Amino acid sequence: MNTPHKNIIRGASALLAFFTVGALPIQAGLLAIDTFDGSALGDINGKSGGTGWNGAWSVATVTANAAVVSANEITYTFGGVTLGGGNSLKLLNGSNPLQRDVFASADTSGQDYYVSFIFNNTGTTFAGWQAKDANVDITNDTIGYTNNGTVGARVGNTSSASAAVFTDNTTHFVVIAYTGWNGSNYLTSKIWIDPTTGGEGSNTVSASYTGTAGKGSSGFLGLYVRTANFDPTNSEFMYVDDIRVGTGWTSVVPTAIPEPSTYALLAGLATIVLTVARRRVSR
């Protein structure tokens, strides 16, 4: 027979188990993530860290150490969640282009796709984050980019850029959307830099561009990252971390979670409730 005390015991036990394992929110729609912490330092070509990807990172024009896993740590705090930390990806001009697939073949269903990452530039750089399709074409596909203090959106080799929105040697958070599917192409690219925790609807798009029919990526296979304007001899690099790919804003933008001290407090309260309830049942 269930009694109120026994029901309290079950509930308190469940709560205690929840906090004991350190539960984190699950982001629906998150397809792939790489924090680079599981990869050895050095050349990124051929490394397959992270989860959810279909294959390893590859550099189309292979240059030794053109893009490397670095011990340089960058972090960004978003809604109580710390992004980054540990290893990062260091991009140099010779890493043109770096790519990694999410699917075995390009998705042409028209599903919107979102990408997020944090980055820190040490000097003038350009990095275009392209929705890779089955026939990569930097002059046609759907791209969000960072470039010398600005962010921009590009489709069919035509762009819309923001005013100056970021500074070098500071870590920033970027979200890119590939959307506007018209049955054959993603006509629209959108990019946000340093969004707030209010959600997609409450954030003003930093830059957006919609192309014409026949322009834009013809599906989504993964990411294709093209770099330019780097001068490694002048210590101009781009550090990147916490790359996420998903099907919506909430899949790539982390949900705020309680601080560890809050978890500890709640776990302690659950323990007290459980102890008191057991004593009452045993009487």
PDB file of C-alpha atoms in Angstrom:
ATOM      1  CA  MET A   1       0.000   0.000   0.000  1.00  0.00           C
ATOM      2  CA  ASN A   2       1.301   3.420  -0.944  1.00  0.00           C
ATOM      3  CA  THR A   3       1.387   5.932   1.884  1.00  0.00           C
ATOM      4  CA  PRO A   4       2.219   9.635   1.675  1.00  0.00           C
ATOM      5  CA  HIS A   5       5.550   8.940   3.387  1.00  0.00           C
ATOM      6  CA  LYS A   6       6.450   6.190   0.910  1.00  0.00           C
ATOM      7  CA  ASN A   7       5.609   8.457  -2.010  1.00  0.00           C
ATOM      8  CA  ILE A   8       7.848  11.142  -0.495  1.00  0.00           C
ATOM      9  CA  ILE A   9      10.658   8.579  -0.213  1.00  0.00           C
ATOM     10  CA  ARG A  10      10.300   7.654  -3.882  1.00  0.00           C
ATOM     11  CA  GLY A  11      10.299  11.291  -4.950  1.00  0.00           C
ATOM     12  CA  ALA A  12      13.251  12.248  -2.773  1.00  0.00           C
ATOM     13  CA  SER A  13      15.201   9.195  -3.960  1.00  0.00           C
ATOM     14  CA  ALA A  14      14.599  10.157  -7.574  1.00  0.00           C
ATOM     15  CA  LEU A  15      15.721  13.729  -6.924  1.00  0.00           C
ATOM     16  CA  LEU A  16      18.838  12.558  -5.117  1.00  0.00           C
ATOM     17  CA  ALA A  17      19.740  10.250  -7.997  1.00  0.00           C
ATOM     18  CA  PHE A  18      19.191  13.103 -10.451  1.00  0.00           C
ATOM     19  CA  PHE A  19      21.549  15.470  -8.638  1.00  0.00           C
ATOM     20  CA  THR A  20      24.089  12.755  -7.785  1.00  0.00           C
ATOM     21  CA  VAL A  21      24.792  12.009 -11.444  1.00  0.00           C
ATOM     22  CA  GLY A  22      25.110  15.746 -12.162  1.00  0.00           C
ATOM     23  CA  ALA A  23      22.356  15.864 -14.734  1.00  0.00           C
ATOM     24  CA  LEU A  24      22.664  18.429 -17.515  1.00  0.00           C
ATOM     25  CA  PRO A  25      19.930  19.615 -19.863  1.00  0.00           C
ATOM     26  CA  ILE A  26      19.662  17.700 -23.118  1.00  0.00           C
ATOM     27  CA  GLN A  27      19.533  19.963 -26.182  1.00  0.00           C
ATOM     28  CA  ALA A  28      16.969  18.595 -28.620  1.00  0.00           C
ATOM     29  CA  GLY A  29      18.144  18.829 -32.207  1.00  0.00           C
ATOM     30  CA  LEU A  30      21.865  18.944 -31.403  1.00  0.00           C
ATOM     31  CA  LEU A  31      23.512  16.829 -34.104  1.00  0.00           C
ATOM     32  CA  ALA A  32      27.249  17.216 -33.587  1.00  0.00           C
ATOM     33  CA  ILE A  33      29.712  18.918 -31.271  1.00  0.00           C
ATOM     34  CA  ASP A  34      33.489  19.154 -30.964  1.00  0.00           C
ATOM     35  CA  THR A  35      35.277  20.787 -28.039  1.00  0.00           C
ATOM     36  CA  PHE A  36      38.696  19.444 -29.149  1.00  0.00           C
ATOM     37  CA  ASP A  37      39.451  18.254 -25.627  1.00  0.00           C
ATOM     38  CA  GLY A  38      39.468  14.627 -26.745  1.00  0.00           C
ATOM     39  CA  SER A  39      42.003  15.210 -29.524  1.00  0.00           C
ATOM     40  CA  ALA A  40      45.771  15.147 -29.267  1.00  0.00           C
ATOM     41  CA  LEU A  41      47.594  18.414 -29.888  1.00  0.00           C
ATOM     42  CA  GLY A  42      48.835  19.044 -33.405  1.00  0.00           C
ATOM     43  CA  ASP A  43      47.550  18.847 -36.970  1.00  0.00           C
ATOM     44  CA  ILE A  44      43.723  18.562 -37.065  1.00  0.00           C
ATOM     45  CA  ASN A  45      43.727  16.713 -40.391  1.00  0.00           C
ATOM     46  CA  GLY A  46      42.316  13.221 -39.813  1.00  0.00           C
ATOM     47  CA  LYS A  47      41.281  13.809 -36.194  1.00  0.00           C
ATOM     48  CA  SER A  48      37.815  12.617 -35.219  1.00  0.00           C
ATOM     49  CA  GLY A  49      37.142  14.064 -31.773  1.00  0.00           C
ATOM     50  CA  GLY A  50      33.722  15.120 -30.607  1.00  0.00           C
ATOM     51  CA  THR A  51      30.426  13.323 -31.174  1.00  0.00           C
ATOM     52  CA  GLY A  52      27.762  13.119 -33.859  1.00  0.00           C
ATOM     53  CA  TRP A  53      30.013  13.622 -36.885  1.00  0.00           C
ATOM     54  CA  ASN A  54      30.304  11.421 -39.953  1.00  0.00           C
ATOM     55  CA  GLY A  55      34.057  11.084 -40.347  1.00  0.00           C
ATOM     56  CA  ALA A  56      37.070  13.127 -39.327  1.00  0.00           C
ATOM     57  CA  TRP A  57      38.196  16.684 -39.935  1.00  0.00           C
ATOM     58  CA  SER A  58      40.005  17.116 -43.221  1.00  0.00           C
ATOM     59  CA  VAL A  59      41.942  19.884 -44.912  1.00  0.00           C
ATOM     60  CA  ALA A  60      41.320  19.899 -48.654  1.00  0.00           C
ATOM     61  CA  THR A  61      44.653  21.551 -49.415  1.00  0.00           C
ATOM     62  CA  VAL A  62      46.804  19.659 -46.964  1.00  0.00           C
ATOM     63  CA  THR A  63      49.553  21.779 -45.475  1.00  0.00           C
ATOM     64  CA  ALA A  64      51.361  20.456 -42.425  1.00  0.00           C
ATOM     65  CA  ASN A  65      49.970  22.059 -39.274  1.00  0.00           C
ATOM     66  CA  ALA A  66      47.712  24.395 -41.253  1.00  0.00           C
ATOM     67  CA  ALA A  67      44.967  23.948 -38.655  1.00  0.00           C
ATOM     68  CA  VAL A  68      45.927  22.461 -35.323  1.00  0.00           C
ATOM     69  CA  VAL A  69      44.499  21.374 -32.001  1.00  0.00           C
ATOM     70  CA  SER A  70      46.018  23.891 -29.609  1.00  0.00           C
ATOM     71  CA  ALA A  71      46.438  24.006 -25.832  1.00  0.00           C
ATOM     72  CA  ASN A  72      45.469  27.689 -25.975  1.00  0.00           C
ATOM     73  CA  GLU A  73      42.319  28.065 -23.867  1.00  0.00           C
ATOM     74  CA  ILE A  74      39.443  30.386 -24.753  1.00  0.00           C
ATOM     75  CA  THR A  75      36.183  30.643 -22.793  1.00  0.00           C
ATOM     76  CA  TYR A  76      32.878  32.471 -23.046  1.00  0.00           C
ATOM     77  CA  THR A  77      30.153  32.629 -20.398  1.00  0.00           C
ATOM     78  CA  PHE A  78      26.585  32.409 -21.681  1.00  0.00           C
ATOM     79  CA  GLY A  79      23.660  32.339 -19.277  1.00  0.00           C
ATOM     80  CA  GLY A  80      25.700  30.750 -16.524  1.00  0.00           C
ATOM     81  CA  VAL A  81      27.258  28.169 -18.859  1.00  0.00           C
ATOM     82  CA  THR A  82      30.982  28.333 -19.626  1.00  0.00           C
ATOM     83  CA  LEU A  83      31.743  27.505 -23.240  1.00  0.00           C
ATOM     84  CA  GLY A  84      35.211  26.430 -24.268  1.00  0.00           C
ATOM     85  CA  GLY A  85      38.085  25.741 -21.925  1.00  0.00           C
ATOM     86  CA  GLY A  86      40.783  23.139 -22.465  1.00  0.00           C
ATOM     87  CA  ASN A  87      41.993  22.656 -26.027  1.00  0.00           C
ATOM     88  CA  SER A  88      40.910  24.834 -28.939  1.00  0.00           C
ATOM     89  CA  LEU A  89      41.206  24.755 -32.717  1.00  0.00           C
ATOM     90  CA  LYS A  90      43.830  27.130 -34.105  1.00  0.00           C
ATOM     91  CA  LEU A  91      43.194  28.237 -37.699  1.00  0.00           C
ATOM     92  CA  LEU A  92      45.927  29.538 -39.964  1.00  0.00           C
ATOM     93  CA  ASN A  93      45.649  30.789 -43.524  1.00  0.00           C
ATOM     94  CA  GLY A  94      46.943  27.462 -44.845  1.00  0.00           C
ATOM     95  CA  SER A  95      43.912  25.639 -43.429  1.00  0.00           C
ATOM     96  CA  ASN A  96      41.926  26.655 -46.487  1.00  0.00           C
ATOM     97  CA  PRO A  97      39.561  24.916 -46.432  1.00  0.00           C
ATOM     98  CA  LEU A  98      38.858  22.847 -43.344  1.00  0.00           C
ATOM     99  CA  GLN A  99      35.781  20.612 -43.463  1.00  0.00           C
ATOM    100  CA  ARG A 100      33.843  17.933 -41.652  1.00  0.00           C
ATOM    101  CA  ASP A 101      30.657  16.070 -42.535  1.00  0.00           C
ATOM    102  CA  VAL A 102      27.644  15.539 -40.308  1.00  0.00           C
ATOM    103  CA  PHE A 103      25.821  13.176 -42.687  1.00  0.00           C
ATOM    104  CA  ALA A 104      26.883  10.463 -45.129  1.00  0.00           C
ATOM    105  CA  SER A 105      25.020  12.286 -47.897  1.00  0.00           C
ATOM    106  CA  ALA A 106      23.594  15.782 -48.198  1.00  0.00           C
ATOM    107  CA  ASP A 107      20.192  16.368 -46.630  1.00  0.00           C
ATOM    108  CA  THR A 108      17.882  17.982 -49.178  1.00  0.00           C
ATOM    109  CA  SER A 109      14.713  17.890 -47.079  1.00  0.00           C
ATOM    110  CA  GLY A 110      14.791  21.639 -46.483  1.00  0.00           C
ATOM    111  CA  GLN A 111      15.483  21.367 -42.755  1.00  0.00           C
ATOM    112  CA  ASP A 112      17.010  24.539 -41.320  1.00  0.00           C
ATOM    113  CA  TYR A 113      20.495  24.086 -39.870  1.00  0.00           C
ATOM    114  CA  TYR A 114      22.304  26.106 -37.221  1.00  0.00           C
ATOM    115  CA  VAL A 115      25.973  26.309 -36.256  1.00  0.00           C
ATOM    116  CA  SER A 116      27.514  27.936 -33.197  1.00  0.00           C
ATOM    117  CA  PHE A 117      31.048  28.363 -31.903  1.00  0.00           C
ATOM    118  CA  ILE A 118      33.228  30.689 -29.864  1.00  0.00           C
ATOM    119  CA  PHE A 119      36.289  32.349 -31.357  1.00  0.00           C
ATOM    120  CA  ASN A 120      39.136  34.695 -30.582  1.00  0.00           C
ATOM    121  CA  ASN A 121      41.157  36.477 -33.263  1.00  0.00           C
ATOM    122  CA  THR A 122      44.691  37.678 -32.682  1.00  0.00           C
ATOM    123  CA  GLY A 123      44.657  39.871 -35.781  1.00  0.00           C
ATOM    124  CA  THR A 124      43.044  40.498 -39.165  1.00  0.00           C
ATOM    125  CA  THR A 125      41.379  37.302 -40.397  1.00  0.00           C
ATOM    126  CA  PHE A 126      38.526  36.069 -42.570  1.00  0.00           C
ATOM    127  CA  ALA A 127      36.714  32.783 -41.904  1.00  0.00           C
ATOM    128  CA  GLY A 128      33.672  31.711 -43.913  1.00  0.00           C
ATOM    129  CA  TRP A 129      31.461  29.008 -42.372  1.00  0.00           C
ATOM    130  CA  GLN A 130      29.743  27.392 -45.307  1.00  0.00           C
ATOM    131  CA  ALA A 131      26.831  24.977 -45.498  1.00  0.00           C
ATOM    132  CA  LYS A 132      28.661  22.201 -47.322  1.00  0.00           C
ATOM    133  CA  ASP A 133      26.586  20.432 -49.965  1.00  0.00           C
ATOM    134  CA  ALA A 134      27.364  17.693 -52.473  1.00  0.00           C
ATOM    135  CA  ASN A 135      29.013  20.179 -54.831  1.00  0.00           C
ATOM    136  CA  VAL A 136      30.975  22.732 -52.812  1.00  0.00           C
ATOM    137  CA  ASP A 137      31.236  26.142 -54.477  1.00  0.00           C
ATOM    138  CA  ILE A 138      32.408  29.135 -52.456  1.00  0.00           C
ATOM    139  CA  THR A 139      30.980  31.497 -55.097  1.00  0.00           C
ATOM    140  CA  ASN A 140      27.484  30.012 -54.861  1.00  0.00           C
ATOM    141  CA  ASP A 141      26.860  28.432 -51.451  1.00  0.00           C
ATOM    142  CA  THR A 142      25.283  29.739 -48.226  1.00  0.00           C
ATOM    143  CA  ILE A 143      27.852  31.210 -45.829  1.00  0.00           C
ATOM    144  CA  GLY A 144      28.160  33.088 -42.539  1.00  0.00           C
ATOM    145  CA  TYR A 145      31.516  34.757 -41.917  1.00  0.00           C
ATOM    146  CA  THR A 146      33.705  36.799 -39.600  1.00  0.00           C
ATOM    147  CA  ASN A 147      36.015  39.361 -41.156  1.00  0.00           C
ATOM    148  CA  ASN A 148      38.233  41.972 -39.523  1.00  0.00           C
ATOM    149  CA  GLY A 149      35.827  43.085 -36.808  1.00  0.00           C
ATOM    150  CA  THR A 150      32.622  42.488 -38.752  1.00  0.00           C
ATOM    151  CA  VAL A 151      30.305  39.552 -39.358  1.00  0.00           C
ATOM    152  CA  GLY A 152      28.443  38.902 -42.557  1.00  0.00           C
ATOM    153  CA  ALA A 153      26.081  36.673 -44.514  1.00  0.00           C
ATOM    154  CA  ARG A 154      26.765  35.560 -48.079  1.00  0.00           C
ATOM    155  CA  VAL A 155      24.767  33.688 -50.711  1.00  0.00           C
ATOM    156  CA  GLY A 156      25.789  33.358 -54.352  1.00  0.00           C
ATOM    157  CA  ASN A 157      28.960  35.380 -53.721  1.00  0.00           C
ATOM    158  CA  THR A 158      26.950  38.457 -52.672  1.00  0.00           C
ATOM    159  CA  SER A 159      27.179  39.626 -49.074  1.00  0.00           C
ATOM    160  CA  SER A 160      25.607  41.739 -46.397  1.00  0.00           C
ATOM    161  CA  ALA A 161      27.978  42.748 -43.601  1.00  0.00           C
ATOM    162  CA  SER A 162      27.488  44.310 -40.200  1.00  0.00           C
ATOM    163  CA  ALA A 163      29.194  47.388 -38.874  1.00  0.00           C
ATOM    164  CA  ALA A 164      32.194  46.717 -36.629  1.00  0.00           C
ATOM    165  CA  VAL A 165      30.910  44.428 -33.887  1.00  0.00           C
ATOM    166  CA  PHE A 166      33.876  42.609 -32.378  1.00  0.00           C
ATOM    167  CA  THR A 167      37.416  43.227 -31.301  1.00  0.00           C
ATOM    168  CA  ASP A 168      40.531  41.103 -31.545  1.00  0.00           C
ATOM    169  CA  ASN A 169      41.992  39.292 -28.543  1.00  0.00           C
ATOM    170  CA  THR A 170      38.498  38.967 -27.061  1.00  0.00           C
ATOM    171  CA  THR A 171      36.403  35.804 -27.140  1.00  0.00           C
ATOM    172  CA  HIS A 172      33.041  36.050 -28.891  1.00  0.00           C
ATOM    173  CA  PHE A 173      30.075  33.730 -29.447  1.00  0.00           C
ATOM    174  CA  VAL A 174      28.575  33.266 -32.927  1.00  0.00           C
ATOM    175  CA  VAL A 175      25.413  31.584 -34.211  1.00  0.00           C
ATOM    176  CA  ILE A 176      24.806  31.016 -37.930  1.00  0.00           C
ATOM    177  CA  ALA A 177      21.585  29.822 -39.604  1.00  0.00           C
ATOM    178  CA  TYR A 178      21.232  28.295 -43.057  1.00  0.00           C
ATOM    179  CA  THR A 179      17.583  28.711 -43.966  1.00  0.00           C
ATOM    180  CA  GLY A 180      15.148  29.880 -46.646  1.00  0.00           C
ATOM    181  CA  TRP A 181      14.964  26.534 -48.469  1.00  0.00           C
ATOM    182  CA  ASN A 182      13.017  26.990 -51.717  1.00  0.00           C
ATOM    183  CA  GLY A 183      12.934  23.356 -52.798  1.00  0.00           C
ATOM    184  CA  SER A 184      16.456  23.303 -54.185  1.00  0.00           C
ATOM    185  CA  ASN A 185      18.669  25.766 -52.287  1.00  0.00           C
ATOM    186  CA  TYR A 186      19.184  27.506 -48.962  1.00  0.00           C
ATOM    187  CA  LEU A 187      18.574  31.074 -50.086  1.00  0.00           C
ATOM    188  CA  THR A 188      19.218  32.773 -46.727  1.00  0.00           C
ATOM    189  CA  SER A 189      22.151  33.026 -44.350  1.00  0.00           C
ATOM    190  CA  LYS A 190      21.840  34.716 -40.952  1.00  0.00           C
ATOM    191  CA  ILE A 191      24.490  35.402 -38.347  1.00  0.00           C
ATOM    192  CA  TRP A 192      24.362  36.630 -34.756  1.00  0.00           C
ATOM    193  CA  ILE A 193      27.333  37.635 -32.619  1.00  0.00           C
ATOM    194  CA  ASP A 194      27.262  37.603 -28.814  1.00  0.00           C
ATOM    195  CA  PRO A 195      23.502  36.935 -28.569  1.00  0.00           C
ATOM    196  CA  THR A 196      21.590  37.284 -25.321  1.00  0.00           C
ATOM    197  CA  THR A 197      19.887  34.459 -23.438  1.00  0.00           C
ATOM    198  CA  GLY A 198      16.433  35.609 -24.524  1.00  0.00           C
ATOM    199  CA  GLY A 199      16.233  33.230 -27.495  1.00  0.00           C
ATOM    200  CA  GLU A 200      16.298  33.671 -31.255  1.00  0.00           C
ATOM    201  CA  GLY A 201      13.202  35.862 -31.386  1.00  0.00           C
ATOM    202  CA  SER A 202      14.582  38.398 -28.939  1.00  0.00           C
ATOM    203  CA  ASN A 203      17.954  38.759 -30.678  1.00  0.00           C
ATOM    204  CA  THR A 204      18.519  41.136 -33.555  1.00  0.00           C
ATOM    205  CA  VAL A 205      20.256  39.476 -36.490  1.00  0.00           C
ATOM    206  CA  SER A 206      23.753  40.922 -36.894  1.00  0.00           C
ATOM    207  CA  ALA A 207      23.754  40.293 -40.648  1.00  0.00           C
ATOM    208  CA  SER A 208      21.438  38.508 -43.077  1.00  0.00           C
ATOM    209  CA  TYR A 209      21.371  37.956 -46.806  1.00  0.00           C
ATOM    210  CA  THR A 210      18.858  36.245 -49.095  1.00  0.00           C
ATOM    211  CA  GLY A 211      19.976  35.239 -52.569  1.00  0.00           C
ATOM    212  CA  THR A 212      18.035  34.658 -55.752  1.00  0.00           C
ATOM    213  CA  ALA A 213      16.693  31.394 -57.130  1.00  0.00           C
ATOM    214  CA  GLY A 214      19.445  28.955 -58.038  1.00  0.00           C
ATOM    215  CA  LYS A 215      21.849  30.440 -55.506  1.00  0.00           C
ATOM    216  CA  GLY A 216      22.834  28.933 -52.174  1.00  0.00           C
ATOM    217  CA  SER A 217      23.837  25.500 -50.905  1.00  0.00           C
ATOM    218  CA  SER A 218      21.784  22.725 -52.492  1.00  0.00           C
ATOM    219  CA  GLY A 219      21.588  20.688 -49.292  1.00  0.00           C
ATOM    220  CA  PHE A 220      23.390  20.215 -45.999  1.00  0.00           C
ATOM    221  CA  LEU A 221      26.190  17.683 -45.636  1.00  0.00           C
ATOM    222  CA  GLY A 222      28.387  19.377 -43.039  1.00  0.00           C
ATOM    223  CA  LEU A 223      30.722  22.338 -42.546  1.00  0.00           C
ATOM    224  CA  TYR A 224      33.233  23.832 -44.938  1.00  0.00           C
ATOM    225  CA  VAL A 225      35.465  26.520 -43.416  1.00  0.00           C
ATOM    226  CA  ARG A 226      37.414  28.810 -45.733  1.00  0.00           C
ATOM    227  CA  THR A 227      40.070  31.121 -44.322  1.00  0.00           C
ATOM    228  CA  ALA A 228      41.835  34.136 -45.810  1.00  0.00           C
ATOM    229  CA  ASN A 229      43.799  37.269 -44.878  1.00  0.00           C
ATOM    230  CA  PHE A 230      45.731  35.491 -42.135  1.00  0.00           C
ATOM    231  CA  ASP A 231      49.351  36.465 -41.620  1.00  0.00           C
ATOM    232  CA  PRO A 232      50.904  33.858 -39.287  1.00  0.00           C
ATOM    233  CA  THR A 233      54.269  35.586 -39.556  1.00  0.00           C
ATOM    234  CA  ASN A 234      52.582  38.546 -37.856  1.00  0.00           C
ATOM    235  CA  SER A 235      50.936  36.302 -35.228  1.00  0.00           C
ATOM    236  CA  GLU A 236      47.476  36.534 -36.817  1.00  0.00           C
ATOM    237  CA  PHE A 237      45.483  33.440 -35.939  1.00  0.00           C
ATOM    238  CA  MET A 238      41.930  32.437 -35.110  1.00  0.00           C
ATOM    239  CA  TYR A 239      41.177  30.234 -32.114  1.00  0.00           C
ATOM    240  CA  VAL A 240      37.846  28.380 -32.189  1.00  0.00           C
ATOM    241  CA  ASP A 241      36.100  26.133 -29.662  1.00  0.00           C
ATOM    242  CA  ASP A 242      32.758  24.479 -28.872  1.00  0.00           C
ATOM    243  CA  ILE A 243      31.599  23.967 -32.459  1.00  0.00           C
ATOM    244  CA  ARG A 244      27.968  22.778 -32.492  1.00  0.00           C
ATOM    245  CA  VAL A 245      25.673  21.801 -35.360  1.00  0.00           C
ATOM    246  CA  GLY A 246      21.930  21.422 -34.896  1.00  0.00           C
ATOM    247  CA  THR A 247      18.471  21.904 -36.343  1.00  0.00           C
ATOM    248  CA  GLY A 248      17.440  24.988 -34.388  1.00  0.00           C
ATOM    249  CA  TRP A 249      18.548  27.865 -32.201  1.00  0.00           C
ATOM    250  CA  THR A 250      18.027  25.989 -28.955  1.00  0.00           C
ATOM    251  CA  SER A 251      20.027  23.017 -30.235  1.00  0.00           C
ATOM    252  CA  VAL A 252      23.249  25.018 -30.567  1.00  0.00           C
ATOM    253  CA  VAL A 253      22.757  27.696 -27.899  1.00  0.00           C
ATOM    254  CA  PRO A 254      23.287  26.207 -24.431  1.00  0.00           C
ATOM    255  CA  THR A 255      20.578  26.305 -21.815  1.00  0.00           C
ATOM    256  CA  ALA A 256      21.466  27.958 -18.528  1.00  0.00           C
ATOM    257  CA  ILE A 257      22.023  25.411 -15.775  1.00  0.00           C
ATOM    258  CA  PRO A 258      22.366  25.808 -12.009  1.00  0.00           C
ATOM    259  CA  GLU A 259      25.829  26.403 -10.625  1.00  0.00           C
ATOM    260  CA  PRO A 260      27.484  23.390  -8.931  1.00  0.00           C
ATOM    261  CA  SER A 261      26.780  24.970  -5.530  1.00  0.00           C
ATOM    262  CA  THR A 262      23.070  25.055  -6.378  1.00  0.00           C
ATOM    263  CA  TYR A 263      23.120  21.373  -7.314  1.00  0.00           C
ATOM    264  CA  ALA A 264      24.852  20.624  -4.005  1.00  0.00           C
ATOM    265  CA  LEU A 265      22.215  22.555  -2.044  1.00  0.00           C
ATOM    266  CA  LEU A 266      19.338  20.820  -3.805  1.00  0.00           C
ATOM    267  CA  ALA A 267      20.971  17.428  -3.345  1.00  0.00           C
ATOM    268  CA  GLY A 268      21.407  18.172   0.365  1.00  0.00           C
ATOM    269  CA  LEU A 269      17.733  19.121   0.723  1.00  0.00           C
ATOM    270  CA  ALA A 270      16.705  15.929  -1.073  1.00  0.00           C
ATOM    271  CA  THR A 271      18.863  13.919   1.341  1.00  0.00           C
ATOM    272  CA  ILE A 272      17.248  15.578   4.377  1.00  0.00           C
ATOM    273  CA  VAL A 273      13.732  14.959   3.057  1.00  0.00           C
ATOM    274  CA  LEU A 274      14.616  11.325   2.314  1.00  0.00           C
ATOM    275  CA  THR A 275      16.058  10.794   5.829  1.00  0.00           C
ATOM    276  CA  VAL A 276      13.061  12.341   7.607  1.00  0.00           C
ATOM    277  CA  ALA A 277      10.555  10.385   5.515  1.00  0.00           C
ATOM    278  CA  ARG A 278      12.326   7.068   6.187  1.00  0.00           C
ATOM    279  CA  ARG A 279      12.326   7.730   9.912  1.00  0.00           C
ATOM    280  CA  ARG A 280       8.588   8.403   9.878  1.00  0.00           C
ATOM    281  CA  VAL A 281       7.904   5.195   7.940  1.00  0.00           C
ATOM    282  CA  SER A 282      10.058   3.122  10.324  1.00  0.00           C
ATOM    283  CA  ARG A 283       8.115   4.257  13.406  1.00  0.00           C
TER     284      ARG A 283
END
